[in-house]
Amino acid sequence: MYEFTKKDIRNKFKETSYGKKINSYLLMGVILFLISLITSVILSFYIYNGFNVDFFDDVIIFNMNRVCYLSYSITIFFTMILVYLDGKRDGAIRQFELSYNKSK
């Protein structure tokens, strides 16, 4: 929806305080998503290559599989956050477009 609106409406929406806030949240979400995705990929390479960490001679075994699953879960969580924020931005720009066209 955001991509299909006219460029002047997008620029006017970005100038509003709500547009700035939504775009900054979306940018932070993309950055956090990319960090979690890169972390998940790096951890999966370590796990599939047999990387295990043992502390105190088998008393405490640090299971990297759980850490990898946690990083996958965090990546999925940030994906859901991005989808939510994208929908919120689409709805906000649609409302802005309707009110902008009425004021003309």
Coordinates of N, CA and C in Angstrom, one line a residue:
M1 N 0.8 -1.2 0.0 CA 0.0 0.0 0.0 C 0.9 1.3 0.0
Y2 N 1.9 1.3 0.9 CA 2.8 2.4 0.9 C 3.5 2.7 -0.4
E3 N 3.9 1.6 -1.0 CA 4.6 1.7 -2.3 C 3.8 2.2 -3.4
F4 N 2.4 2.0 -3.3 CA 1.6 2.3 -4.4 C 0.9 3.7 -4.3
T5 N 1.2 4.4 -3.2 CA 0.7 5.8 -3.0 C 1.6 6.8 -3.8
K6 N 1.1 7.9 -4.1 CA 1.8 8.9 -4.8 C 3.0 9.4 -4.0
K7 N 4.0 9.8 -4.7 CA 5.3 10.2 -4.0 C 5.1 11.5 -3.2
D8 N 4.3 12.4 -3.7 CA 4.1 13.7 -2.9 C 3.3 13.4 -1.6
I9 N 2.4 12.4 -1.6 CA 1.6 12.1 -0.4 C 2.6 11.3 0.6
R10 N 3.4 10.5 0.1 CA 4.4 9.8 0.9 C 5.3 10.8 1.6
N11 N 5.8 11.8 0.8 CA 6.7 12.8 1.4 C 6.0 13.7 2.4
K12 N 4.8 14.0 2.2 CA 4.0 14.8 3.2 C 3.7 14.0 4.4
F13 N 3.5 12.7 4.2 CA 3.2 11.8 5.4 C 4.5 11.7 6.2
K14 N 5.7 11.6 5.6 CA 6.9 11.5 6.3 C 7.2 12.7 7.1
E15 N 6.7 13.9 6.7 CA 6.9 15.1 7.4 C 6.1 15.3 8.7
T16 N 5.0 14.5 8.8 CA 4.2 14.6 10.0 C 4.9 13.9 11.2
S17 N 4.5 14.2 12.4 CA 5.2 13.6 13.6 C 4.9 12.1 13.6
Y18 N 3.6 11.7 13.3 CA 3.3 10.3 13.3 C 4.1 9.5 12.2
G19 N 4.2 10.1 11.1 CA 5.0 9.5 10.0 C 6.4 9.3 10.4
K20 N 7.0 10.3 11.0 CA 8.4 10.2 11.5 C 8.6 9.1 12.5
K21 N 7.6 9.0 13.4 CA 7.6 8.0 14.5 C 7.5 6.6 13.9
I22 N 6.5 6.4 13.0 CA 6.3 5.1 12.4 C 7.5 4.6 11.6
N23 N 8.1 5.6 10.8 CA 9.2 5.2 10.0 C 10.5 4.9 10.8
S24 N 10.6 5.6 11.9 CA 11.8 5.3 12.8 C 11.6 4.0 13.5
Y25 N 10.4 3.7 13.9 CA 10.1 2.3 14.5 C 10.4 1.2 13.5
L26 N 10.0 1.5 12.3 CA 10.2 0.5 11.2 C 11.7 0.3 10.9
L27 N 12.4 1.4 10.9 CA 13.8 1.3 10.7 C 14.5 0.5 11.8
M28 N 14.1 0.8 13.1 CA 14.7 0.1 14.2 C 14.4 -1.4 14.1
G29 N 13.1 -1.7 13.7 CA 12.7 -3.1 13.6 C 13.5 -3.8 12.5
V30 N 13.8 -3.1 11.4 CA 14.6 -3.8 10.4 C 16.0 -4.0 10.8
I31 N 16.6 -3.1 11.6 CA 18.0 -3.3 12.1 C 18.0 -4.4 13.1
L32 N 17.0 -4.5 14.0 CA 17.0 -5.6 15.0 C 16.8 -6.9 14.3
F33 N 15.9 -6.9 13.3 CA 15.7 -8.1 12.5 C 16.9 -8.6 11.8
L34 N 17.7 -7.7 11.2 CA 18.9 -8.1 10.5 C 19.9 -8.6 11.5
I35 N 20.0 -8.0 12.6 CA 21.0 -8.5 13.7 C 20.6 -9.9 14.1
S36 N 19.3 -10.1 14.4 CA 18.9 -11.4 14.9 C 19.1 -12.5 13.8
L37 N 18.8 -12.1 12.5 CA 19.0 -13.0 11.4 C 20.4 -13.4 11.2
I38 N 21.3 -12.5 11.3 CA 22.8 -12.8 11.2 C 23.2 -13.6 12.3
T39 N 22.8 -13.3 13.5 CA 23.1 -14.1 14.7 C 22.6 -15.6 14.5
S40 N 21.4 -15.7 14.0 CA 20.9 -17.1 13.8 C 21.7 -17.9 12.8
V41 N 22.1 -17.2 11.8 CA 22.8 -17.9 10.7 C 24.2 -18.3 11.2
I42 N 24.9 -17.4 12.0 CA 26.2 -17.7 12.6 C 26.1 -18.9 13.5
L43 N 25.1 -18.9 14.4 CA 24.9 -19.9 15.4 C 24.6 -21.3 14.7
S44 N 23.8 -21.2 13.6 CA 23.5 -22.5 12.9 C 24.7 -23.1 12.3
F45 N 25.6 -22.2 11.8 CA 26.8 -22.8 11.2 C 27.7 -23.4 12.3
Y46 N 27.7 -22.8 13.5 CA 28.5 -23.5 14.6 C 27.9 -24.8 15.0
I47 N 26.6 -24.9 15.1 CA 25.9 -26.1 15.5 C 26.1 -27.2 14.5
Y48 N 25.9 -26.9 13.3 CA 26.0 -27.9 12.2 C 27.4 -28.4 12.0
N49 N 28.4 -27.6 12.5 CA 29.8 -28.1 12.5 C 30.2 -28.8 13.7
G50 N 29.3 -29.0 14.6 CA 29.6 -29.8 15.8 C 30.3 -29.0 16.9
F51 N 29.9 -27.7 17.0 CA 30.5 -26.8 18.1 C 29.7 -27.0 19.4
N52 N 30.4 -27.5 20.4 CA 29.8 -27.7 21.7 C 30.8 -27.1 22.7
V53 N 30.2 -26.5 23.8 CA 31.1 -25.9 24.8 C 30.8 -26.7 26.1
D54 N 31.8 -27.2 26.7 CA 31.7 -27.9 28.0 C 32.4 -27.2 29.1
F55 N 31.8 -27.0 30.2 CA 32.4 -26.3 31.3 C 32.5 -27.3 32.5
F56 N 33.5 -27.1 33.3 CA 33.7 -27.9 34.5 C 33.6 -29.4 34.3
D57 N 34.3 -29.9 33.3 CA 34.3 -31.3 33.1 C 33.0 -32.0 33.1
D58 N 32.1 -31.7 32.2 CA 30.8 -32.3 32.1 C 29.8 -32.1 33.2
V59 N 30.1 -31.2 34.1 CA 29.1 -30.8 35.2 C 28.1 -29.9 34.6
I60 N 28.5 -28.9 33.8 CA 27.5 -28.0 33.2 C 27.8 -28.1 31.7
I61 N 26.8 -28.6 31.0 CA 26.9 -28.7 29.5 C 26.1 -27.6 28.9
F62 N 26.7 -26.7 28.1 CA 26.1 -25.6 27.5 C 25.5 -26.1 26.2
N63 N 24.2 -26.1 26.1 CA 23.6 -26.7 24.9 C 23.4 -25.6 23.8
M64 N 24.2 -25.6 22.8 CA 24.0 -24.6 21.7 C 22.8 -24.7 20.9
N65 N 22.2 -25.9 20.9 CA 20.9 -26.0 20.2 C 19.8 -25.1 20.8
R66 N 19.8 -25.0 22.1 CA 18.8 -24.2 22.7 C 19.0 -22.7 22.4
V67 N 20.3 -22.3 22.4 CA 20.6 -20.9 22.0 C 20.2 -20.6 20.6
C68 N 20.4 -21.6 19.7 CA 20.1 -21.5 18.3 C 18.5 -21.4 18.2
Y69 N 17.8 -22.2 18.9 CA 16.3 -22.1 18.8 C 15.8 -20.8 19.4
L70 N 16.5 -20.3 20.4 CA 16.1 -19.0 20.9 C 16.3 -17.9 19.9
S71 N 17.5 -18.0 19.2 CA 17.7 -16.9 18.2 C 16.8 -17.0 17.0
Y72 N 16.3 -18.3 16.7 CA 15.3 -18.4 15.7 C 14.0 -17.8 16.1
S73 N 13.7 -18.0 17.4 CA 12.4 -17.5 17.9 C 12.5 -16.0 18.0
I74 N 13.6 -15.4 18.3 CA 13.7 -13.9 18.3 C 13.6 -13.4 16.9
T75 N 14.2 -14.1 15.9 CA 14.1 -13.7 14.5 C 12.6 -13.7 14.1
I76 N 11.9 -14.8 14.4 CA 10.5 -14.8 14.1 C 9.7 -13.7 14.8
F77 N 10.0 -13.4 16.0 CA 9.3 -12.4 16.7 C 9.5 -11.0 16.0
F78 N 10.8 -10.7 15.6 CA 11.0 -9.5 14.9 C 10.4 -9.4 13.6
T79 N 10.2 -10.6 12.9 CA 9.5 -10.6 11.7 C 8.0 -10.3 11.9
M80 N 7.4 -10.8 13.0 CA 6.0 -10.4 13.3 C 5.9 -8.9 13.6
I81 N 6.9 -8.4 14.3 CA 6.9 -7.0 14.6 C 7.0 -6.1 13.3
L82 N 7.8 -6.5 12.4 CA 7.9 -5.8 11.1 C 6.6 -5.9 10.3
V83 N 6.0 -7.0 10.3 CA 4.7 -7.1 9.6 C 3.7 -6.2 10.2
Y84 N 3.6 -6.2 11.5 CA 2.7 -5.3 12.3 C 3.0 -3.8 11.9
L85 N 4.2 -3.4 12.0 CA 4.5 -2.0 11.8 C 4.3 -1.6 10.3
D86 N 4.5 -2.6 9.4 CA 4.3 -2.3 8.0 C 2.8 -2.1 7.8
G87 N 2.0 -2.9 8.4 CA 0.5 -2.7 8.3 C 0.0 -1.4 8.9
K88 N 0.6 -1.1 10.0 CA 0.3 0.1 10.7 C 0.6 1.3 9.9
R89 N 1.8 1.3 9.2 CA 2.2 2.4 8.3 C 1.3 2.4 7.1
D90 N 0.9 1.3 6.6 CA 0.0 1.3 5.4 C -1.4 1.9 5.8
G91 N -1.9 1.5 7.0 CA -3.2 2.1 7.4 C -3.1 3.6 7.7
A92 N -2.0 4.0 8.3 CA -1.8 5.4 8.6 C -1.7 6.2 7.3
I93 N -1.0 5.7 6.3 CA -0.8 6.5 5.1 C -2.1 6.5 4.3
R94 N -2.9 5.5 4.4 CA -4.3 5.5 3.8 C -5.2 6.5 4.4
Q95 N -5.2 6.6 5.7 CA -6.0 7.6 6.4 C -5.5 9.0 6.1
F96 N -4.1 9.1 6.0 CA -3.6 10.4 5.7 C -3.9 10.8 4.2
E97 N -3.9 9.9 3.3 CA -4.3 10.1 1.9 C -5.8 10.6 1.8
L98 N -6.6 9.9 2.6 CA -8.1 10.3 2.5 C -8.3 11.7 3.1
S99 N -7.6 12.0 4.2 CA -7.8 13.3 4.8 C -7.1 14.4 3.9
Y100 N -6.0 14.0 3.3 CA -5.3 15.0 2.4 C -6.2 15.3 1.2
N101 N -6.8 14.3 0.6 CA -7.6 14.5 -0.5 C -8.9 15.3 -0.2
K102 N -9.4 15.2 1.0 CA -10.6 15.9 1.4 C -10.3 17.4 1.6
S103 N -9.0 17.7 2.1 CA -8.7 19.0 2.4 C -8.3 19.8 1.1
K104 N -8.1 19.1 0.0 CA -7.8 19.8 -1.2 C -9.0 20.5 -1.8

